[in-house]
XYZ file of C-alpha atoms in Angstrom:
619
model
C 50.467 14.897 65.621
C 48.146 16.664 68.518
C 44.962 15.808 67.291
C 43.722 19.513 68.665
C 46.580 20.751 66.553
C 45.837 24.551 66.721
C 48.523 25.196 64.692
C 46.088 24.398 62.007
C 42.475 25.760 62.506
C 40.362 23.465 59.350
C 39.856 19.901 59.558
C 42.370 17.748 57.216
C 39.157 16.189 56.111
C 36.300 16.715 54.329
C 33.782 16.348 57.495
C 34.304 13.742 60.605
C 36.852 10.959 60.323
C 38.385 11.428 56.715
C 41.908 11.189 56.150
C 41.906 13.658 52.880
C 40.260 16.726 52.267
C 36.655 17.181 49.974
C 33.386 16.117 50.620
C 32.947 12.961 52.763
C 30.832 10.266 51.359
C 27.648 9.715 53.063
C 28.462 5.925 53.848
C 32.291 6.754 54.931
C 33.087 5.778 58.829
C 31.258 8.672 61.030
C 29.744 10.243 58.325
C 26.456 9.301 60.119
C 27.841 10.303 63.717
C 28.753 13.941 62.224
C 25.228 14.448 60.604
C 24.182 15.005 64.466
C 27.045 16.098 65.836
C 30.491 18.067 64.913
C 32.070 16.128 68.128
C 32.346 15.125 71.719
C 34.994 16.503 74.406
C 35.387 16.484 78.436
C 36.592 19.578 80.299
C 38.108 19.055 83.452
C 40.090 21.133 85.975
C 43.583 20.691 85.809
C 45.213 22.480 89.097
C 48.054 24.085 86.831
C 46.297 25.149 83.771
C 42.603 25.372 85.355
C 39.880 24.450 82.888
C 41.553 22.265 80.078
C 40.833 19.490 77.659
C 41.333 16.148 79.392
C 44.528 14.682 78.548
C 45.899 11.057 78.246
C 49.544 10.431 79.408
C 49.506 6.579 78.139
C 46.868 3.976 76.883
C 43.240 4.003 77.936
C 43.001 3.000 81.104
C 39.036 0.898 81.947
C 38.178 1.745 85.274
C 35.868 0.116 86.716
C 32.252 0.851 87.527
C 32.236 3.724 90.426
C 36.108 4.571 90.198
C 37.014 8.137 89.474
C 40.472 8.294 87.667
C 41.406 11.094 85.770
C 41.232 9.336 82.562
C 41.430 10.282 78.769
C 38.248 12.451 77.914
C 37.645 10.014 74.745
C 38.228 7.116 72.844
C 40.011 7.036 69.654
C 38.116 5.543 66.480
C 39.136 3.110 63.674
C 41.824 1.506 65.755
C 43.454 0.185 68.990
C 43.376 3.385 71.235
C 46.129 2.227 72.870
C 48.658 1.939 70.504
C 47.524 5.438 68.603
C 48.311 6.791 72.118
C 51.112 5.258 72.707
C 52.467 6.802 69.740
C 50.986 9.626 70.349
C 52.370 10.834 73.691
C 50.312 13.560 75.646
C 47.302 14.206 73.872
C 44.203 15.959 74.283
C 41.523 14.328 73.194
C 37.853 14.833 71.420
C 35.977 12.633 69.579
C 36.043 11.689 66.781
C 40.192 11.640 67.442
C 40.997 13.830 63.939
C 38.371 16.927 64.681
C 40.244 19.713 64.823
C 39.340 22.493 66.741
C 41.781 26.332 66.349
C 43.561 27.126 69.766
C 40.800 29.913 70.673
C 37.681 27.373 70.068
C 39.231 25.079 72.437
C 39.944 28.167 75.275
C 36.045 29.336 74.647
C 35.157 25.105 75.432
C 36.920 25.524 78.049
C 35.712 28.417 79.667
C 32.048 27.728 78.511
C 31.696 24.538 79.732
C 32.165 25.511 83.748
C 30.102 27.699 85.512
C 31.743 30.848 86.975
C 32.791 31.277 90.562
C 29.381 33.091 91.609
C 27.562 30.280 90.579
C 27.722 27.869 93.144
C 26.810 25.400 91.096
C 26.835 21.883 93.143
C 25.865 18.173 92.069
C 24.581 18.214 88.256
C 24.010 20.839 85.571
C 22.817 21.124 82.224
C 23.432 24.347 80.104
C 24.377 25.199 76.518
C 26.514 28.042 74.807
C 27.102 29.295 71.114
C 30.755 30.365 69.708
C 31.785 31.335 66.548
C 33.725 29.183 64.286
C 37.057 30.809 63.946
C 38.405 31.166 60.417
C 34.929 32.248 58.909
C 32.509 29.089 57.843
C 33.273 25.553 57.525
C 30.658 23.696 55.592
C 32.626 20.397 54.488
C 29.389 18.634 53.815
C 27.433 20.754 51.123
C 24.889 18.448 49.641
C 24.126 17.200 53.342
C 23.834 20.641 54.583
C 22.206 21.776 51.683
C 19.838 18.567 51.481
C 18.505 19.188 55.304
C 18.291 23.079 55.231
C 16.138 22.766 52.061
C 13.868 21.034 54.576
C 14.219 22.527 58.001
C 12.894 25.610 59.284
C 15.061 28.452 58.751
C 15.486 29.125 62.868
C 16.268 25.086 62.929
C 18.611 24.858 60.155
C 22.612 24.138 60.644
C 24.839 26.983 62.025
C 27.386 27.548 58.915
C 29.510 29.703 61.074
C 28.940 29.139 64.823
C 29.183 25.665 67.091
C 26.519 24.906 70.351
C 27.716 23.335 72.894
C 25.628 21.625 74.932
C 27.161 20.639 78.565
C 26.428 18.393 81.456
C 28.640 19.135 84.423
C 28.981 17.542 87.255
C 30.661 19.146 91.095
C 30.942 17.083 94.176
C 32.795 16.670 96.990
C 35.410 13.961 96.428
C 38.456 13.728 99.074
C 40.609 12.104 96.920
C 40.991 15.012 94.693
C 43.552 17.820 95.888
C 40.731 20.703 95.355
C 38.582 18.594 97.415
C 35.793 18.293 94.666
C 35.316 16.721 91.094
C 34.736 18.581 88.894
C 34.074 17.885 85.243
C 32.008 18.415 81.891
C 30.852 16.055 78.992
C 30.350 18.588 75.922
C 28.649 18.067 72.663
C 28.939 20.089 70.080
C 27.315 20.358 67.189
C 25.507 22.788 64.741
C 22.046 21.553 65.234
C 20.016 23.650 67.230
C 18.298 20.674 68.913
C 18.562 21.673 72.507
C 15.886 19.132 73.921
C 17.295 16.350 72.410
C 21.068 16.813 73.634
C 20.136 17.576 76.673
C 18.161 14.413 76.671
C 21.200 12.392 75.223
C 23.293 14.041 78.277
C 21.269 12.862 80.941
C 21.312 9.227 79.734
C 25.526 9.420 79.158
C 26.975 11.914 80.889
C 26.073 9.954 84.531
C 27.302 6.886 82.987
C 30.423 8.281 81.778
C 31.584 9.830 84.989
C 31.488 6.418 86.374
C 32.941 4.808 83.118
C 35.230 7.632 81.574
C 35.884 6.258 77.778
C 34.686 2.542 77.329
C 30.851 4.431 78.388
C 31.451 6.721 75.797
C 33.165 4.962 73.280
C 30.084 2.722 72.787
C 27.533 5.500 72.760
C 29.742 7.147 69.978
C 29.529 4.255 68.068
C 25.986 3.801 68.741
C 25.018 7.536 67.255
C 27.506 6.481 64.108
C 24.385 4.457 63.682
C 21.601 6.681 63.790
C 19.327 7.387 60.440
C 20.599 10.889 59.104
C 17.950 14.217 60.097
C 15.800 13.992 57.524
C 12.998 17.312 57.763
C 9.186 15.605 58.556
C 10.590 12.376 59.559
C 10.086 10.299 62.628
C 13.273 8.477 63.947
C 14.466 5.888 66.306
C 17.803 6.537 67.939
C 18.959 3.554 70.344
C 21.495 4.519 72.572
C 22.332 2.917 75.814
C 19.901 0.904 76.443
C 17.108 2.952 75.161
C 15.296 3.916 72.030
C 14.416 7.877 72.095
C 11.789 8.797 69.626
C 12.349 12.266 67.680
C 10.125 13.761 65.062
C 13.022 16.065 63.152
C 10.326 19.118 62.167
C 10.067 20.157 58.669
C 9.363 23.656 57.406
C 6.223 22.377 55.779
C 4.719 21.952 59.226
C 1.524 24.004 60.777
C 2.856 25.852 63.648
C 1.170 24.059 66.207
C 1.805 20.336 65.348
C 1.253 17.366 67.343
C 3.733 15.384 69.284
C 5.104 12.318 67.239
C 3.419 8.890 67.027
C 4.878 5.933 68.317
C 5.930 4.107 64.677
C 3.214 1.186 64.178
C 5.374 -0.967 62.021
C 8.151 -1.453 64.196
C 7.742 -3.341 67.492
C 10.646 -1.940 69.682
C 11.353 -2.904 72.835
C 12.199 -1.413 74.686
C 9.581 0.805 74.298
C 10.790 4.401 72.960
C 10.814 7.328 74.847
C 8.863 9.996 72.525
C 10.540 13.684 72.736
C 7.497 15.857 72.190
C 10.272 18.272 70.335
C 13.789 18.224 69.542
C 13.945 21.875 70.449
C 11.145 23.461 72.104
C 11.835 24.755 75.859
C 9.338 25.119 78.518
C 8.603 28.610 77.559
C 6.243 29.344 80.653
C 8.916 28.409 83.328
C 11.788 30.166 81.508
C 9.653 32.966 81.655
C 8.162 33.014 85.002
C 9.772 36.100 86.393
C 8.920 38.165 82.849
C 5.401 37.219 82.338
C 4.080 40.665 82.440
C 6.892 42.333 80.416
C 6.433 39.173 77.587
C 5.496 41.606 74.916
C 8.051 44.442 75.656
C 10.755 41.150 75.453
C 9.201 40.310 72.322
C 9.922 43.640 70.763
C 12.645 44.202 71.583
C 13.551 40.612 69.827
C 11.651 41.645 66.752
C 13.859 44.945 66.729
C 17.204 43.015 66.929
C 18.532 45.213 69.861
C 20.989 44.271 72.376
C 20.283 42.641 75.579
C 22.005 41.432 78.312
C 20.086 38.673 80.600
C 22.202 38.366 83.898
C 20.773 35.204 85.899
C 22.226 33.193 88.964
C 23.383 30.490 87.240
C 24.116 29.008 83.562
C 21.747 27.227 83.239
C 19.206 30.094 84.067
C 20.742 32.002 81.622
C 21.091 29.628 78.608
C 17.209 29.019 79.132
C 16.271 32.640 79.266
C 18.444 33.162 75.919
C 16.640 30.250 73.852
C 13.639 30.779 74.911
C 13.610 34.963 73.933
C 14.799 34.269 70.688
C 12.374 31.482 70.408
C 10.024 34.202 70.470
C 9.880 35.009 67.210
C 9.385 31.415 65.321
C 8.448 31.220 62.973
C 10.724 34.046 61.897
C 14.496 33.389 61.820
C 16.886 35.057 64.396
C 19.043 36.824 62.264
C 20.945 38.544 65.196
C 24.160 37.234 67.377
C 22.981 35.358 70.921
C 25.177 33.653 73.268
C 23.184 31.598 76.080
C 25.989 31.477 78.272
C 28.874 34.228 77.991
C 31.817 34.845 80.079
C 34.719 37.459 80.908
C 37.118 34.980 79.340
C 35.322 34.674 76.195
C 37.630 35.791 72.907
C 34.945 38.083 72.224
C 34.951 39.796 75.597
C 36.751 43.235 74.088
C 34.133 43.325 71.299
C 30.960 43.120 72.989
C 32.067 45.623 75.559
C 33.678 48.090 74.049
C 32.509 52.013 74.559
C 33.843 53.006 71.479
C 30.789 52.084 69.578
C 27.324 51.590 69.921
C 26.898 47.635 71.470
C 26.188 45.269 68.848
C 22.707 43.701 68.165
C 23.583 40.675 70.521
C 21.979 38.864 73.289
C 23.939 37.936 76.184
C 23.184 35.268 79.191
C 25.507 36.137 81.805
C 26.134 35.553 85.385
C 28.365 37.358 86.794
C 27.706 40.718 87.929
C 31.010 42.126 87.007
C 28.632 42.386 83.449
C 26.504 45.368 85.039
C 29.282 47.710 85.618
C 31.014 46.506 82.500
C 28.005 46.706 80.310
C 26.388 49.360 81.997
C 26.415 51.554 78.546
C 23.734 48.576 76.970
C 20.364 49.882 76.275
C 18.590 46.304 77.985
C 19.652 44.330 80.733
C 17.211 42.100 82.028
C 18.327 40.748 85.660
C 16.416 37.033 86.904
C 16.925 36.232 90.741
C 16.229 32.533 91.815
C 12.284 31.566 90.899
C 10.149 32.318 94.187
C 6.880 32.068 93.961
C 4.672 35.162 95.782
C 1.495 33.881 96.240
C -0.260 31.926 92.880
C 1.945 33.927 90.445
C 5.865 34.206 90.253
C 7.217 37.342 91.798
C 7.876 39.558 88.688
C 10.601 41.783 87.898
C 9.792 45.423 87.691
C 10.309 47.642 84.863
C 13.185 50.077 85.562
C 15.118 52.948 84.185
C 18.693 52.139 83.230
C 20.076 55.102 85.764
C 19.557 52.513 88.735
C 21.544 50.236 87.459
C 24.589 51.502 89.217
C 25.640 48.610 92.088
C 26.674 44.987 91.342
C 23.567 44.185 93.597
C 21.581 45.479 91.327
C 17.699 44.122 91.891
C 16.025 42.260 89.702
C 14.148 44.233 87.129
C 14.734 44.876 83.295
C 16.144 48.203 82.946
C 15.637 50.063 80.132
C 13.798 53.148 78.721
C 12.510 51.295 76.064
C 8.230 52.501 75.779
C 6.217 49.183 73.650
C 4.379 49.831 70.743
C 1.788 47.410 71.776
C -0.803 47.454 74.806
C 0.310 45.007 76.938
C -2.470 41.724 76.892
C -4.228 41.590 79.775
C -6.254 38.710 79.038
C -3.284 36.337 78.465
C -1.782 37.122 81.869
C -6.022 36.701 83.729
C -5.552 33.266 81.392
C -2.323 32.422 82.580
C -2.861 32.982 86.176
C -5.884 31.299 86.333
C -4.139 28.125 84.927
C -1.928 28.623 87.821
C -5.123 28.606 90.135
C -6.768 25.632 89.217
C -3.189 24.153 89.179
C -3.481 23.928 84.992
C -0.105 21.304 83.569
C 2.613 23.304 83.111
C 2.813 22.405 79.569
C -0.532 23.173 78.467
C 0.484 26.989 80.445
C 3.337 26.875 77.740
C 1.559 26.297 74.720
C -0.960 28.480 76.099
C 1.959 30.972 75.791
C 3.506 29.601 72.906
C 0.671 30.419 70.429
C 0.183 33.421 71.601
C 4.049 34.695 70.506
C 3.224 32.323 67.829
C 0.102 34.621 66.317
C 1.602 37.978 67.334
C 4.581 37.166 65.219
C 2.421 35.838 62.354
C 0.127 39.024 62.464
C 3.095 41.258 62.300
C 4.584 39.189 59.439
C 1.497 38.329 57.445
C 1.216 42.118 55.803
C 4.954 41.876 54.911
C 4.518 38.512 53.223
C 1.127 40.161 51.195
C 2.846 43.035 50.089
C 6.329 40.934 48.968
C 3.937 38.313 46.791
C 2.373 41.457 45.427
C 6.153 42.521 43.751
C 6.307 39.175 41.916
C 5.485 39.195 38.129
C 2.505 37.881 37.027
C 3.136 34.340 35.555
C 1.560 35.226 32.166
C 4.539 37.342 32.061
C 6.985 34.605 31.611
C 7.512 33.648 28.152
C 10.171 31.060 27.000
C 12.829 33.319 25.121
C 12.520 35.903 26.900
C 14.834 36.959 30.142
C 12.500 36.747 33.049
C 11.229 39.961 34.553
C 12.535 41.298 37.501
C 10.908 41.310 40.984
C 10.189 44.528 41.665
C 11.247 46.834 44.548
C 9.976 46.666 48.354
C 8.919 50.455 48.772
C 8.573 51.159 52.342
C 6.212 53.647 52.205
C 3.623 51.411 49.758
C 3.847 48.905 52.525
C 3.012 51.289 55.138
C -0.124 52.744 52.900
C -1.391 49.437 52.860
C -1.812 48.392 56.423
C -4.448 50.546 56.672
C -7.133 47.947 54.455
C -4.615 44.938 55.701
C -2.623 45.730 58.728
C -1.996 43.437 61.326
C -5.602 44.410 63.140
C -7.293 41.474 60.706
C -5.840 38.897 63.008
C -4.717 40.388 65.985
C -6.694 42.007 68.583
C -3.793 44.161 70.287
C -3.864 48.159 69.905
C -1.185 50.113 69.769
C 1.219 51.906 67.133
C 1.909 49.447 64.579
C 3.307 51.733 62.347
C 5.828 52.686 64.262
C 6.788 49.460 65.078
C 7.109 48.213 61.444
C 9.506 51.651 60.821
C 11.524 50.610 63.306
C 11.738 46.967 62.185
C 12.706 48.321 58.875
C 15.887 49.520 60.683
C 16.951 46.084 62.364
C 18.874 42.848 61.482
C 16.085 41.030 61.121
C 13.843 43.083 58.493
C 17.357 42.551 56.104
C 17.560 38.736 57.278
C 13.861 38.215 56.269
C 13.786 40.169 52.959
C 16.878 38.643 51.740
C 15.514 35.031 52.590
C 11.913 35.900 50.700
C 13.579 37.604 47.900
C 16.196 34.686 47.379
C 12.875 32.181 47.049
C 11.205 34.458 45.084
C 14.059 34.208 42.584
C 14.326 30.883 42.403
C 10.376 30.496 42.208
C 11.235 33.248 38.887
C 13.739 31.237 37.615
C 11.657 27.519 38.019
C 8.587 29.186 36.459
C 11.005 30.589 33.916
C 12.377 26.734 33.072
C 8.916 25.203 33.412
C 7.714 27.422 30.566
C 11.042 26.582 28.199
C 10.007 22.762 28.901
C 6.245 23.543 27.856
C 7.379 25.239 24.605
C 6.270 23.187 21.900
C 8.682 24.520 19.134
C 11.890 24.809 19.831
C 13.199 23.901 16.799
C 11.489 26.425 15.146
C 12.866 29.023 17.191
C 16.486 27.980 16.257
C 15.742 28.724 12.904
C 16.569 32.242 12.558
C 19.230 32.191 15.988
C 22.840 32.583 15.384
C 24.913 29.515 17.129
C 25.985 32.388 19.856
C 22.656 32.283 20.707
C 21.973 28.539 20.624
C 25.098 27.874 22.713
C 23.828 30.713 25.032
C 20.504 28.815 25.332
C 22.326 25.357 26.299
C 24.537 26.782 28.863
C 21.363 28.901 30.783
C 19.563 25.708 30.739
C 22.735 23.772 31.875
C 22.465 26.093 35.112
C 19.067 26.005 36.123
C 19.472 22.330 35.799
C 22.517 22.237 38.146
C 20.324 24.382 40.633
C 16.916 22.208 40.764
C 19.254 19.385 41.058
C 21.016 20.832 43.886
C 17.107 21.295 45.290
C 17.509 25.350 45.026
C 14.601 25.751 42.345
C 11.100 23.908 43.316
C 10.358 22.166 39.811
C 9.104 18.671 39.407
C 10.676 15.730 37.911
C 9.369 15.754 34.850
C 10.375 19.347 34.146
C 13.903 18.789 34.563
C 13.584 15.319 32.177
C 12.223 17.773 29.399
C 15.160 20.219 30.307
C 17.622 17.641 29.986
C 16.066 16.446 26.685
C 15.824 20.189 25.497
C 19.917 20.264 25.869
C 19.749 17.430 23.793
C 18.218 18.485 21.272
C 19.827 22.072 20.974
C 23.307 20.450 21.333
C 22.186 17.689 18.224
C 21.586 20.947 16.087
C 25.205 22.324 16.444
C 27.945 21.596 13.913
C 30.489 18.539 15.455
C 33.039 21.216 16.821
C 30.663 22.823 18.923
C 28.862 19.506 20.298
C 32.494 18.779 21.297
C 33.530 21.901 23.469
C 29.392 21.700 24.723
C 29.992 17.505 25.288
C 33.485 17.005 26.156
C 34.030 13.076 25.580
């Protein structure tokens, strides 16, 4: 059987490497490897079928060091590779051997993983692109998933319905191929939003591999099969190749600004790690370069959720420009669509450009200008040349009406007719240029930067968060036998009313019309994404509350006195729930609370005649 069977679009297994379907066990073969990463493919160009998955026609052939064949893209676990291929025929391969990927989430690899024709793109790349799982979500692994999401900040936490891809390609002249160059792309996908780190893993394997092809990467598979699961707030070690890179995985119970990770003390390594400062984090002031005095009008218009289209030179301009605008608004999720890299050949091509209805609240890193004429009807398009510096700043784009954008040479410049709430912040950009004068690290620039989205974010969110703890009921108001109360309703006009004793002006210097800002925000994807998420913890933080005070009750058998059995047996079986959710780590309650709960069923259960503790306790 093709092991990219599209013929059937969900894995066969319950995650990475499982013969059966259900849940794979945490200590199964590449249960490990598939906590970091869904799997591993190579895109080539094939002269008949342009980009495709690499095939095999026969057994793995081990070139050596330096030779260039057009080799299988992977290795095949749990087995001899050559015999499964022999058997096997003409396959196309990713690894591990049995992830299955639908026919239209291999064509969007494809495409994705080589820059356009207008690139130019020669020697090495790096870039990354998003795509949507086809067939709605696949979440195979629930208690893993559920386990580090609990943990993780919700703009770091695992993709249930979309796949990044993070790419390394590689063009160079090479006579012995009939197009005259090689050409060729190592892929990872995964749903982890840890752009730093792959990127990082790339540049140690993808060089090797060219030169290699699948013995290279058959090891370094193997090698991340090893690797200590993502655990929120931990640091890891993660050998591969030679070398030891040192992560810190960050935890939502971080400050916003925390330090880079220490070297572990206990554990003498050598070699000696090499310390990521972040797993995600870009270098917001060079992404940025050509924008720094339209920063806060970008930051809008990524607080309003509207659509944007970011047309740069080359993929790897535009992937950066993507992540690092919707990196603008940590640490509030990005509830909205974004696609770093986006091409005419992309399944949802028709969708996104469509005049029939208003564009959707996307944002699109594109480079090829075919995307001006055909998006031309978008509200935002924000066009980067190629960085040149003029003078000690970086020449910046202009702010333009959308009429001009009628040629596909359009000039830089973000058009749109969008006006900013806010003043613009002079003194960052007098900060900011006068790091650039006294020649200032560029990464003390970017956290210079960084904090400052950081704490206009936070003093836009701050009144929202006041106003929703306000709507929660008192505690006193919990009693044991009683259905909680409700939360009560967020009123938009209430909120509004009180900015005016706690608005955003407590902690933010900026002027401007705040109101109308939060009215609008009211009306985007990301207002619904955040209320949902602080309602949904508010709920369970009702219902723990709710539990703690049935486990501090000191007489429950008095209250079973005068209760029919109806009501006993109801008792058990709300109990039995909120027990299944703090186990599952949905309701924050301590140990000891759910020991009393569990002796509570107990007891109530003890009380019941001997037919009813058998339906309640089936043997």
């Amino acid at each position: 059987m093709d092991a990219l069977s599209g013929a059937e679009p969900r894995r066969a297994r319950g995650r990475l490497g499982a013969a059966s379907p259900g849940a794979r066990a945490a200590g199964a073969p590449w249960a490990r490897f598939s906590a970091w990463l869904e799997c591993v493919c190579v895109v080539t160009f094939d002269l008949e079928l342009g980009q495709a998955l690499e095939r095999t026609k026969g057994p793995i052939a081990r070139t050596s060091p330096g030779t260039r064949r057009a080799g299988p893209a992977l290795g095949v676990p749990g087995g001899s590779p050559a015999s499964t291929l022999r058997a096997a025929g003409s396959l196309k391969l990713v690894y591990p051997s049995d992830f299955r990927l639908t026919d239209k989430e291999k064509s969007s690899i494809c495409y994705l993983s080589f820059p356009d024709s207008h690139s130019g793109c020669l020697g090495d790349t790096q870039f990354s692109f998003r795509i949507r799982q086809c067939g709605g979500q696949r979440s195979p692994w629930h208690a893993e998933d559920r386990r580090y999401n609990s943990g993780a900040p919700v703009s770091l936490q695992r993709e249930p319905a979309h796949y990044f891809g993070y790419v390394y390609f590689r063009q160079v002249k090479d006579s012995s191929v009939k197009r005259g160059y090689f050409q060729k792309s190592l892929v990872l996908v995964s749903r982890l939003p840890f752009v730093r780190l792959f990127q990082a893993l790339l540049s140690l394997i993808a060089p090797e591999y060219f030169d290699k092809l699948a013995p290279c990467l058959e090891a370094v598979c193997n090698e991340i099969d090893q690797w200590p699961a993502p655990v929120p707030g931990q640091t890891l070690n993660l050998p591969v190749m030679g070398v030891v890179l040192q992560v810190r995985v960050p935890s939502r119970m971080d400050k916003p600004e925390h330090s880079p990770p220490k070297q572990c003390s206990h554990e003498n390594l050598l070699p000696a790690p090499v310390v990521l400062t972040s797993v995600h984090e870009l270098d917001l002031f060079r992404c940025f370069q050509p924008v720094l005095t339209h920063v806060q009008t970008l930051w809008e218009l990524m607080l309003l959720g509207e659509p944007l289209v970011v047309l740069a030179p080359s993929p790897a301009m535009s992937s950066e420009m993507v992540l690092a605008l919707i990196s603008c608004l940590q640490p509030l999720k990005f509830c909205c669509d974004y696609r770093p890299y986006f091409t005419i050949h992309d399944s949802e091509f028709k969708e996104f450009t469509t005049r029939t209805q208003a564009p959707p609240n996307v944002v699109l890193g594109v480079t090829n200008p075919f995307f001006i004429k055909t998006l031309q009807h978008w509200p935002h398009i924000l066009r980067v040349g190629e960085p040149k510096m003029s003078g000690d700043l970086p020449k910046q784009v202009k702010l333009k009406k959308p009429s001009r954008l009628k040629t596909l040479d359009t000039k830089p410049g973000l058009y749109t007719a969008y006006s900013a709430h806010l003043h613009r912040d002079k003194a960052l950009l007098k900060r900011l240029l006068k790091g650039l004068q006294k020649k200032r690290p560029w990464d003390t620039q970017t956290a210079l930067l960084r904090r400052h989205l950081l704490e206009l974010t936070q003093s836009f969110i701050i009144p929202l968060e006041h106003y929703m703890a306000s709507l929660m009921p008192l505690q006193k108001s919990i009693t044991p036998w009683k259905t909680p109360p409700q939360i009560r309703p967020f009123r938009q006009d209430d909120f509004l009313r009180s900015l005016e004793h706690a608005g955003p002006q407590l902690t933010c210097i900026l002027k401007g019309d705040w109101l109308g800002l939060y009215r609008r925000f009211f009306k985007s994807p990301h207002f619904d994404g955040w209320y949902r998420q602080r309602y949904k913890e508010m709920a369970h933080k009702l219902e723990a509350l709710h539990l703690e005070a049935i486990c501090e009750a000191q007489n429950i058998e008095a209250w079973m006195k005068d209760k029919s059995e109806v009501e006993v047996v109801d008792l058990v079986l709300k109990l039995r729930e909120k027990l299944v959710q703090a186990q599952g780590h949905q309701l924050p309650v301590k140990e000891a609370t759910l020991r009393r709960a569990q002796l509570y069923i107990e007891t109530v259960i003890g009380s019941l005649p001997k037919d009813l503790q058998a339906v309640l306790c089936p043997p």
